[in-house]
XYZ file of C-alpha atoms in Angstrom:
565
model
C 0.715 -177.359 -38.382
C 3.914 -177.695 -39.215
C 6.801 -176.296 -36.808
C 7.936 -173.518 -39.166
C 4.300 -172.314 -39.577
C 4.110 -172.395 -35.452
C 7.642 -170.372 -35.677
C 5.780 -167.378 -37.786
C 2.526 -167.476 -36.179
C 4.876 -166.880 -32.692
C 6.572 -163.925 -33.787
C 3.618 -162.077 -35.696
C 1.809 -162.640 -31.535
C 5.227 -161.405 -30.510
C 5.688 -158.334 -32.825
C 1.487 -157.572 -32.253
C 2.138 -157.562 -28.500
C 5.128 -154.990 -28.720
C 2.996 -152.788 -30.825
C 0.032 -152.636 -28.376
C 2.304 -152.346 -25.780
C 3.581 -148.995 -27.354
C 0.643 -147.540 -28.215
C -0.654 -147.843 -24.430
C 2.290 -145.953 -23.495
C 2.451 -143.134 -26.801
C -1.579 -142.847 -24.701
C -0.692 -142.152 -21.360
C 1.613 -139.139 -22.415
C -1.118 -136.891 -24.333
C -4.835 -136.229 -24.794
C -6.824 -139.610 -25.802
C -7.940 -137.968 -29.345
C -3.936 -137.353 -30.478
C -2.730 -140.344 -32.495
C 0.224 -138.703 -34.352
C 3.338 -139.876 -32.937
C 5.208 -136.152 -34.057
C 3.247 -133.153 -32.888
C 3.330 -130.133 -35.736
C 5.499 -127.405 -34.591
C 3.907 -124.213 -32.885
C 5.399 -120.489 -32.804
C 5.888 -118.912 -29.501
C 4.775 -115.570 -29.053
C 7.290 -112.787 -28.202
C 6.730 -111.106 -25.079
C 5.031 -107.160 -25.325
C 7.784 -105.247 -23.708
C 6.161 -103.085 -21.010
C 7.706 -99.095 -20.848
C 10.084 -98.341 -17.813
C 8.573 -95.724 -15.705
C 10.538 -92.386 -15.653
C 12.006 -91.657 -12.717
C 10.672 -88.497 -10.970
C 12.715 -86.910 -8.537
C 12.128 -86.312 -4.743
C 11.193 -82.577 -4.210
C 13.653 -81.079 -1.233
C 11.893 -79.182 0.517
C 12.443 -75.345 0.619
C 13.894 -74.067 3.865
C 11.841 -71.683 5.853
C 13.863 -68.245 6.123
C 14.570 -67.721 10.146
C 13.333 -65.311 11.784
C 14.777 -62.595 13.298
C 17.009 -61.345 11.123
C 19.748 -58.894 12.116
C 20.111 -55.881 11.078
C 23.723 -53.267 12.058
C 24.979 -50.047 11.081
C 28.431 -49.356 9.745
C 30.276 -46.892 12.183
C 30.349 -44.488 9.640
C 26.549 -43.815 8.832
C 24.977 -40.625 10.121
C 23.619 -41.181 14.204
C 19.993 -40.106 13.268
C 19.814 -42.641 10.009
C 20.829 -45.386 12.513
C 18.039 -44.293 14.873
C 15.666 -44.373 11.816
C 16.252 -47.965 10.813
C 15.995 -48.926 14.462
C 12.556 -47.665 15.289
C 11.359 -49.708 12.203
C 13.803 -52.688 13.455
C 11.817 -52.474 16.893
C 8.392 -52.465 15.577
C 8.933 -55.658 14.057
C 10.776 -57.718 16.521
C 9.275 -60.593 15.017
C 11.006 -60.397 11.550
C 14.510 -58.148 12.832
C 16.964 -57.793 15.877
C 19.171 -55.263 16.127
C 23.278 -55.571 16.020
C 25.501 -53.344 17.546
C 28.125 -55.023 15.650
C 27.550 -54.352 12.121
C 30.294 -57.162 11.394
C 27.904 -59.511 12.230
C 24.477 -58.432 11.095
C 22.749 -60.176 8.594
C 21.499 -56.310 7.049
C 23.564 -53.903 7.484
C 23.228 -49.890 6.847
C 26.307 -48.478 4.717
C 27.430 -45.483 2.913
C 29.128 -47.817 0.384
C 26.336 -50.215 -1.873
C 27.963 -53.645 -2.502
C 26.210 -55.356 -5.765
C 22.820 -56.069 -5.261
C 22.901 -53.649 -2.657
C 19.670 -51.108 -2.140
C 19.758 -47.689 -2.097
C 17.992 -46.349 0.883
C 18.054 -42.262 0.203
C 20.865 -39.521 0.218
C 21.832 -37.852 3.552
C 22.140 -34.210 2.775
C 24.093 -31.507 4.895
C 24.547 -28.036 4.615
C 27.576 -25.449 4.967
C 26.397 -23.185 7.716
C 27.439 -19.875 9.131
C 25.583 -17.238 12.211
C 22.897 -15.850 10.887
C 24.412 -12.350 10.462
C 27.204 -13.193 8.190
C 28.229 -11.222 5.544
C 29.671 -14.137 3.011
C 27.266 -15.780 0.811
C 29.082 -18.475 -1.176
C 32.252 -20.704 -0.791
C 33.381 -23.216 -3.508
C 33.475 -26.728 -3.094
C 37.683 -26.296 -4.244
C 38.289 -24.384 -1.033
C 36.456 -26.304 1.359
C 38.106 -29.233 0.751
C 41.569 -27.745 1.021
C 40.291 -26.437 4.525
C 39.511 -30.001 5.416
C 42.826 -31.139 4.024
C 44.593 -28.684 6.407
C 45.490 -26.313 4.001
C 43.031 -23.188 4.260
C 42.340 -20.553 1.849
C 40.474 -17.376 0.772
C 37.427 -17.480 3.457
C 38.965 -20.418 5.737
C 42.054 -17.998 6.532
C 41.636 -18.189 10.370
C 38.546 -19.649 9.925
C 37.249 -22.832 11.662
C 34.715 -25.708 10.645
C 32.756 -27.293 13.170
C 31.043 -30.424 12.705
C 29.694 -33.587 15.330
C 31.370 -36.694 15.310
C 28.911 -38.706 13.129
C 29.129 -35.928 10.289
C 33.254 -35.842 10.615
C 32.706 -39.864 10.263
C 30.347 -40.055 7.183
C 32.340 -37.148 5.180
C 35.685 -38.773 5.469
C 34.635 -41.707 3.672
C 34.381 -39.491 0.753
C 37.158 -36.783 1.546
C 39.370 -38.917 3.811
C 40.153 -37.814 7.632
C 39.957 -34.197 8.070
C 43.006 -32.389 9.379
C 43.233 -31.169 12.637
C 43.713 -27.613 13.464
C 41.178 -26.247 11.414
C 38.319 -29.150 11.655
C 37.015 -29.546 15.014
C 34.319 -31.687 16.529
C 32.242 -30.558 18.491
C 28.561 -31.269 20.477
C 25.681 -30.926 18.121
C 23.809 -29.119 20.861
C 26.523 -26.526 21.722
C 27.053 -25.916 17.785
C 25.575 -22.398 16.685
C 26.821 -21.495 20.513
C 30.416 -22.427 19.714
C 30.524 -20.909 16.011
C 29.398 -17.566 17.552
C 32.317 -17.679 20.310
C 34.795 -18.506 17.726
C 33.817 -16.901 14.473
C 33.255 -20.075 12.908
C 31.172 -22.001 10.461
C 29.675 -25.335 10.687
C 28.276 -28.141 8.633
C 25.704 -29.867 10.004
C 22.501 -32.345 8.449
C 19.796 -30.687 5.972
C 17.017 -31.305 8.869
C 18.884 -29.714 11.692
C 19.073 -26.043 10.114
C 16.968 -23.899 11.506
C 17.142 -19.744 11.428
C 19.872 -18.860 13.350
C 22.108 -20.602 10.721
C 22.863 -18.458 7.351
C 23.124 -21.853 4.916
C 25.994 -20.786 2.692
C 26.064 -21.529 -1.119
C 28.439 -24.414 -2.142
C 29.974 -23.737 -6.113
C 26.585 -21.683 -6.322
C 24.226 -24.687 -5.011
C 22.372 -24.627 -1.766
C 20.592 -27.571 0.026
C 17.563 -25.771 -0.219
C 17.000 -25.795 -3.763
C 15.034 -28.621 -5.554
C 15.452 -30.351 -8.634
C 18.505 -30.659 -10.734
C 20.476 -27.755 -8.199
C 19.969 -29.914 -5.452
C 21.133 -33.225 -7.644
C 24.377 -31.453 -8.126
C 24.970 -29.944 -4.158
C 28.206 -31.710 -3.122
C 27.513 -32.031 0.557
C 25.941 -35.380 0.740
C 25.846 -39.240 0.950
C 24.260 -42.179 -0.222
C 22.464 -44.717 2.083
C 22.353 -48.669 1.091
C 21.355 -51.627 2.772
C 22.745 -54.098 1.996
C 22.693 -58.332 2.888
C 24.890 -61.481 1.230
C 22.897 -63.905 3.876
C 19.799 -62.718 3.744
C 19.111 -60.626 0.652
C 15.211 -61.598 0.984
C 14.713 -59.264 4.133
C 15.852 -56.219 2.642
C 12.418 -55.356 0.832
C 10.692 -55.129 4.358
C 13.259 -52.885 5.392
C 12.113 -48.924 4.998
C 13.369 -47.888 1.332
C 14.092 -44.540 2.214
C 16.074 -43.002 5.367
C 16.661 -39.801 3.679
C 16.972 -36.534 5.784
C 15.649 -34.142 2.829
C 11.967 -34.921 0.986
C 11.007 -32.115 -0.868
C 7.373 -33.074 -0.705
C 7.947 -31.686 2.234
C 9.229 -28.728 1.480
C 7.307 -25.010 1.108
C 8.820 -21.812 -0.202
C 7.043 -18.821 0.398
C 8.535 -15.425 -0.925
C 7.569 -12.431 2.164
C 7.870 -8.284 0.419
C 7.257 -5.135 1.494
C 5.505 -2.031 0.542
C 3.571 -2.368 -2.800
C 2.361 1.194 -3.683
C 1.487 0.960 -7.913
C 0.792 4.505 -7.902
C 2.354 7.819 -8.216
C 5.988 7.594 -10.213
C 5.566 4.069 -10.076
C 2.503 4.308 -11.935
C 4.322 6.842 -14.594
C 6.817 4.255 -15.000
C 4.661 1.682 -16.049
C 2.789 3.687 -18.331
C 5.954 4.510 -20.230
C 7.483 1.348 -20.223
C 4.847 -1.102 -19.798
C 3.003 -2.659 -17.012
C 5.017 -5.235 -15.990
C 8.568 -3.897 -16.449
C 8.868 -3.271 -12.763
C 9.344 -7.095 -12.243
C 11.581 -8.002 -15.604
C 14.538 -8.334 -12.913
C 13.271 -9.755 -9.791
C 10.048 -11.870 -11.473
C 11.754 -14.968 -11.300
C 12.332 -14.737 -7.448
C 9.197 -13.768 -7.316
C 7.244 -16.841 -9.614
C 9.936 -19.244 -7.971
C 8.172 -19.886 -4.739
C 5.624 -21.749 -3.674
C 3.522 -19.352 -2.037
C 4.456 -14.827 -2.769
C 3.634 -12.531 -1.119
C 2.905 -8.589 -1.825
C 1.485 -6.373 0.419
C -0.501 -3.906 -1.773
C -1.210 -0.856 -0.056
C -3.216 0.846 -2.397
C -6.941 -0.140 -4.247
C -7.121 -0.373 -8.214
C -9.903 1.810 -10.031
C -10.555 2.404 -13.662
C -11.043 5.735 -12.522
C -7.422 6.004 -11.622
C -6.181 9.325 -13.251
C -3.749 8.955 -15.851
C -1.123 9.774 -16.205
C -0.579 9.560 -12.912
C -0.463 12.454 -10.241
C 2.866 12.588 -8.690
C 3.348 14.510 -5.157
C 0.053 13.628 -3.932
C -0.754 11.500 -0.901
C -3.926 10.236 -2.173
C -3.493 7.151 -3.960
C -5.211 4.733 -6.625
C -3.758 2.002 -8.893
C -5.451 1.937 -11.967
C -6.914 -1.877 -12.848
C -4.375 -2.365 -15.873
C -1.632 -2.116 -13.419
C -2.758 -5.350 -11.565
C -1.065 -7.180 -14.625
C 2.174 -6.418 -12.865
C 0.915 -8.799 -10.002
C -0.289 -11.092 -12.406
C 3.065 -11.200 -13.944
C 5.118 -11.437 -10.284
C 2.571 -14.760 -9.587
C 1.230 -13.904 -6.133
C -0.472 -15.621 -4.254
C -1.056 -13.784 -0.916
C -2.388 -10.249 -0.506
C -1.934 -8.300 2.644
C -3.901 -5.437 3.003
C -2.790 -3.905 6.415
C -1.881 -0.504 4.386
C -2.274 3.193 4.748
C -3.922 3.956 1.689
C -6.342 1.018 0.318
C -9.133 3.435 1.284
C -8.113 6.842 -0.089
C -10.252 6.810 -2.830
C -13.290 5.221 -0.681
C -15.020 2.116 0.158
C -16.330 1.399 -3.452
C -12.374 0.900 -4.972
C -11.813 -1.135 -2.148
C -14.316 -3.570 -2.973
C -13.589 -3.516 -6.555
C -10.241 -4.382 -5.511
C -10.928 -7.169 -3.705
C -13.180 -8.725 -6.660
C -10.411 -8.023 -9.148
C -8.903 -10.709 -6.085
C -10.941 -13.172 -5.982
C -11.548 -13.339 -9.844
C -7.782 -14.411 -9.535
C -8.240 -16.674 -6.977
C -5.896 -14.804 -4.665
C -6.337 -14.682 -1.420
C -5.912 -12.152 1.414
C -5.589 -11.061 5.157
C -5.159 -8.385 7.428
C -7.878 -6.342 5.520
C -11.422 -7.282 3.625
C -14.727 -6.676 3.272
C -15.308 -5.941 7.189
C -13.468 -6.114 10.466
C -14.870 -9.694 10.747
C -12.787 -10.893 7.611
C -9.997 -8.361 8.077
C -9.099 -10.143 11.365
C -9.606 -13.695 10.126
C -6.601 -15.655 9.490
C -5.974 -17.156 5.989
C -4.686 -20.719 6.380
C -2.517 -22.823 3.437
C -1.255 -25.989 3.483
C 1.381 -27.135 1.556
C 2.594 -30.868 2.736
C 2.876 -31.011 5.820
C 3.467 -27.466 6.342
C 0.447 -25.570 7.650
C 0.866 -21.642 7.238
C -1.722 -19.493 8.986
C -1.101 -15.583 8.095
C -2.658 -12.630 10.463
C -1.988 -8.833 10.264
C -2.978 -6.004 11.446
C -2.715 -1.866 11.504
C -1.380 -0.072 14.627
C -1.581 3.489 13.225
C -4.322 4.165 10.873
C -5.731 6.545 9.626
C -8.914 5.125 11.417
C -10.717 5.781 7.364
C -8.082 3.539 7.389
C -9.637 0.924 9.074
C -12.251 -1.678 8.879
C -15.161 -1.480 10.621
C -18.211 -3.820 11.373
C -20.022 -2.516 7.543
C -16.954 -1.552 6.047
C -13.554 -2.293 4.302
C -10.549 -2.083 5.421
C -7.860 -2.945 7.210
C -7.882 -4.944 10.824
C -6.525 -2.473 13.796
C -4.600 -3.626 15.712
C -5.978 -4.975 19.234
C -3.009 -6.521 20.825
C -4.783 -8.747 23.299
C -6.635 -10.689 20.831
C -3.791 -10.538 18.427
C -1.807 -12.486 20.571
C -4.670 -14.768 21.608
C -5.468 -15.830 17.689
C -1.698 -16.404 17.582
C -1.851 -18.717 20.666
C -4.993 -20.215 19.795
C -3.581 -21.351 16.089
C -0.303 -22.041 16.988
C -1.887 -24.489 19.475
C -4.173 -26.414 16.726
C -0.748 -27.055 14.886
C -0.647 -24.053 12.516
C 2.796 -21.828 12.172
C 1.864 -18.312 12.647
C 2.986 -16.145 9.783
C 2.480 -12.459 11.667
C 2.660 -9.021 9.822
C 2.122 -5.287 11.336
C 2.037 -1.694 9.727
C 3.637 -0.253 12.329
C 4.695 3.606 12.807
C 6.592 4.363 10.107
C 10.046 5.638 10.658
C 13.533 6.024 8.283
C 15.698 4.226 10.332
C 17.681 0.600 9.966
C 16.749 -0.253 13.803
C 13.330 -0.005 14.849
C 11.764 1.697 18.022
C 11.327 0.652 21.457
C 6.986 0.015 20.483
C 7.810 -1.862 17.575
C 10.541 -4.128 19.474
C 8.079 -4.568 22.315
C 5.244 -5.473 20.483
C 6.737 -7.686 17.810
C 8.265 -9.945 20.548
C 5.556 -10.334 22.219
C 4.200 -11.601 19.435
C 6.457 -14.285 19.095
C 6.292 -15.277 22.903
C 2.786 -15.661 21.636
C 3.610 -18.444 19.378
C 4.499 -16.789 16.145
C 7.353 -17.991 13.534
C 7.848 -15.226 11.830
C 7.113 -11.270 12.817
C 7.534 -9.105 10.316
C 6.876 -5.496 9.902
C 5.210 -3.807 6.701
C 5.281 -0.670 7.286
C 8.970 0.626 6.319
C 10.029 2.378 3.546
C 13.925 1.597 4.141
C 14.640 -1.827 5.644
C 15.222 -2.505 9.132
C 16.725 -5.396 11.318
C 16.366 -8.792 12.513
C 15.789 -9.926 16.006
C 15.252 -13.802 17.559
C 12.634 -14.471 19.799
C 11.584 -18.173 21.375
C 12.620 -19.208 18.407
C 10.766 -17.039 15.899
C 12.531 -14.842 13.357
C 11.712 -11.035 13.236
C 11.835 -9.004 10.719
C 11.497 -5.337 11.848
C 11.127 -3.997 7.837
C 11.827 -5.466 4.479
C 12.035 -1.962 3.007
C 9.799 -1.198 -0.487
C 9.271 -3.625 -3.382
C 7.168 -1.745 -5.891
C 7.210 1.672 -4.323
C 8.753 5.346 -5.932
C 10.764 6.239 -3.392
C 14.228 6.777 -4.466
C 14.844 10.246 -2.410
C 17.916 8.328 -0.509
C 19.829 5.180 -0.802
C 18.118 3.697 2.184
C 14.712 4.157 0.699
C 15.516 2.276 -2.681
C 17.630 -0.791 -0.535
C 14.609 -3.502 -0.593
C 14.954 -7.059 1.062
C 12.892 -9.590 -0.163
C 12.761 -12.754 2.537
C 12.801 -16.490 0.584
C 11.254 -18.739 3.461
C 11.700 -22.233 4.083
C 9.350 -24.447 5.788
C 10.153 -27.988 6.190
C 7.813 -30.916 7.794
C 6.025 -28.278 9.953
C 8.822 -25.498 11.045
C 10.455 -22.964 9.934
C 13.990 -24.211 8.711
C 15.705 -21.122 6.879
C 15.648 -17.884 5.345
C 17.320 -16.706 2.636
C 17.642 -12.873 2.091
C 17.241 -11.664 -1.151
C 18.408 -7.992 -1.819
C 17.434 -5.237 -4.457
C 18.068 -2.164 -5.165
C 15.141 0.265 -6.827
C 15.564 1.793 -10.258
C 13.412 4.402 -12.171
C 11.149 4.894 -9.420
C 9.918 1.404 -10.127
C 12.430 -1.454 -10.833
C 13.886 -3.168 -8.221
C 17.223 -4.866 -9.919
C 19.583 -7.816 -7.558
C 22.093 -5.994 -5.823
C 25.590 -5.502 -6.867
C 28.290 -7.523 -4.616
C 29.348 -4.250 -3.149
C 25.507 -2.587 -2.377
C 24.907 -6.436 -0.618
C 27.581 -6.255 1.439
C 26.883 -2.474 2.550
C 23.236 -3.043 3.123
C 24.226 -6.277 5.403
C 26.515 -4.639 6.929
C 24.523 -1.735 8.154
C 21.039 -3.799 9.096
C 23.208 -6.570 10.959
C 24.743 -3.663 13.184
C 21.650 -2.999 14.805
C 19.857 -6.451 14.554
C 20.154 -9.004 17.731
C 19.941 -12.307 18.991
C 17.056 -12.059 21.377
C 16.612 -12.017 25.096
């Protein structure tokens, strides 16, 4: 072989060597079955994006309200409101602690209501005079000027008593009152004062009782419901009221008013019904119920009215009617009349319920009952003559007895017979006692001796206090034909004689003056009497007094009236 053959063959070893040499490496760097020098390209995936979580918030936690909260009074709210809230305040120590600085109570008691205050109730007072005054009415115009210091008509002379609290809660409405003429006095020494100095007095609805004549403001009273009372002037709103803690106020009490007339009870008292005689004739000429077309709506406007109807209805009863006779009888049309006047309560303590005998009696008292009236101090027999008739109205419970002191003993009811209950004063005051005891109030009523006289006599003054030692709240007498006076007795009213109310007796003046007594009972007492006043017309029609005939039968009855022993 030549030497350039040997040069070629050395190269081609050289260039085969380099090859394998690269082809060991290219086989150490990937898997043993890849021979391709330049790998084909690949796409990488894009990542799935994962959501971000929303965020939720941290819940703060809600505070728990603390406990006690503290409840005040503002220095001008009435004494016995304050008292009010505080019992419930002390009955629930856990929840409320009382303040004596209202400033810094968290719930305070105000006669001004912030916004989002709560109304809580009105405080109601009443203008009040002595029971025997003469005046009836002031307006609202002349009161105020009397509080302002400058007095007229009435206030001429005249001073207004009041307690601190009431001076406190009236001057946020009517400013300070002036001295002089506004004075403040004890609540306890009050009625005692005004009698000393001829003076009246306003005091709160629920502390009338009586002894205290409640005078008419602009022609409203406190004692009338509804829309009147909505109108009275003499009163004040009650709010609680909280910016710290407005939560508590709900399980405060909602109302601290003084005056709820659920529990309130009217009851109209009369006197003498006789439909007979020139009643009767009346009626039958101008129709049967034209004796009440002027007093029915005193009559209808009570809760509970009275009549005492002294004389039994019969068909039999003669018409026309006999006049001059003593010997009466109602015929049964004329019980429309009582239908018409809305009674309620029958007493039967009369005279005359017998005159015709036993048989119109009972009639009578069926004629009743088909009415669903009710009766006492009469019936069937002495066992239901002397049983007392109970009503309750709220929480007023009324239990009315009566009896007859003077007969005629036909008169009277007897073990078999009808009639009316005599009187046996021993166990009349015992029943009295006995009821007053089991939480009744003890309405009393007596046909006494009959007399024409304003005062009564020495019997009837002894008996009918007595009475009321016994535990009566009101005495009142039945029997009289002209009215008679008033007398107070451990702390019952009497009533010696409210005069006629259906009766034909106009012979005199006196005998055709009537009273008819408006009572008020409030949460289980006695708290006023208003005196209505009539005078009789065509032997029949009782009409309202005139100004003038008021003041003159007033004046006369009050003369010889008293104020107890």
């Amino acid at each position: 072989m030549n030497n350039a053959a040997s040069r070629r063959l050395k190269w081609l070893l050289l260039l085969l060597l380099v090859v394998g040499l690269a082809l060991v490496a290219l086989g150490s760097c990937g898997p043993a079955y890849r021979f391709d020098i330049t790998p084909t390209p690949t796409r990488t995936p894009r990542p799935t994006l994962t959501p971000t979580p929303t965020a939720t918030p941290t819940p703060i936690p809600t505070p728990t309200p603390a406990w006690p909260v503290t409840v005040g009074c503002a220095t001008a709210v009435p004494d016995a409101a304050c008292s009010r809230l505080r019992e419930t305040v002390d009955l629930d120590s856990g929840h409320f602690a009382w303040a004596d600085d209202p400033l810094a109570a968290d719930v305070r008691l105000d006669l001004q209501g912030d916004p989002g205050a709560l109304g809580v109730g009105t405080w109601a007072y009443a203008l009040a005079a002595p029971f025997y005054t003469i005046e009836d009415a002031v307006s609202l115009a002349d009161l105020q000027a009397a509080w302002a210091g400058t007095p007229a008509g009435p206030w001429v002379g005249r001073t207004l008593l009041l307690a601190a609290d009431t001076a406190d809660a009236l001057a946020v409405q009517w400013g300070a009152p002036a001295g002089g003429i506004v004075r403040v006095v004890e609540a306890g020494d009050m009625l005692a004062d005004a009698l000393q100095a001829d003076a009246w007095a306003i005091l709160p609805f629920h502390e009338l009782e009586p002894r205290w004549k409640v005078l008419r403001i602009d022609g409203l009273s406190p004692l009338e419901r509804g829309d009147a009372f909505a109108r009275y002037p003499l009163s004040v709103a009650l709010y609680l009221s909280s910016e710290r803690r407005p939560d508590a106020l709900g399980m405060l009490p909602g109302d601290l008013a003084n005056r709820d007339e659920s529990r309130l009870a009217v009851v109209i008292m009369t006197g003498v019904t006789a439909l007979t005689r020139g009643t009767a004739q009346t009626m039958e000429s101008r129709g049967t119920t034209y004796p009440a077309q002027d007093i029915g709506d005193w009559l209808r406007s009570a809760d509970l009215t009275h009549v005492s109807n002294e004389v039994s209805f019969t068909p039999d009863c003669p018409v026309p009617p006999q006049l001059g006779t003593m010997t009466f009888c109602s015929h049964d049309r004329y019980i429309e009349l009582l239908e018409a006047a809305e009674v309620d309560v029958i007493e039967l303590t009369g005279n005359h319920n017998n005159d015709y005998g036993i048989r119109p009696n009972l009639h009578t008292l069926d004629m009743f009952r088909e009415r669903g009236w009710r009766w006492f101090g009469g019936g069937t027999d002495l066992a239901e003559a002397t049983r007392p008739l109970t009503v309750t109205i709220g929480p007023n419970r009324l239990a009315f007895v009566g009896c007859n002191a003077v007969g005629p003993a036909y008169a009277w009811a007897t073990e078999e017979s009808p009639g009316a209950a005599p009187c046996d004063w021993e166990a009349l005051r015992a029943q009295v006692t006995a009821l007053r005891a089991a939480g009744w109030l003890p309405i009393c009523t007596v046909q006494a001796y009959e007399t024409y006289e304003y005062f009564p006599t020495a019997a009837q003054r002894d008996t009918f206090r007595a009475l009321a030692d016994a535990g009566a709240v009101l005495v009142q007498g039945s029997q009289a034909h002209q009215p008679q006076g008033f007398d107070f007795r451990a702390g019952a009213l009497i009533h010696y004689g409210l005069g006629n109310l259906f009766f034909d007796q106009m012979q005199s003046l006196e005998t055709r003056q009537e009273f008819v007594d408006r009572l008020f009972f409030y949460d289980g007492r006695l708290l006023s009497v208003e005196l209505l006043t009539a005078m009789l017309e065509e032997y029949a029609r009782p009409r309202p007094m005139t100004a003038e005939e008021r003041r003159a039968l007033l004046e006369a009855v009050f003369a010889v009236s008293g104020w107890g022993e």
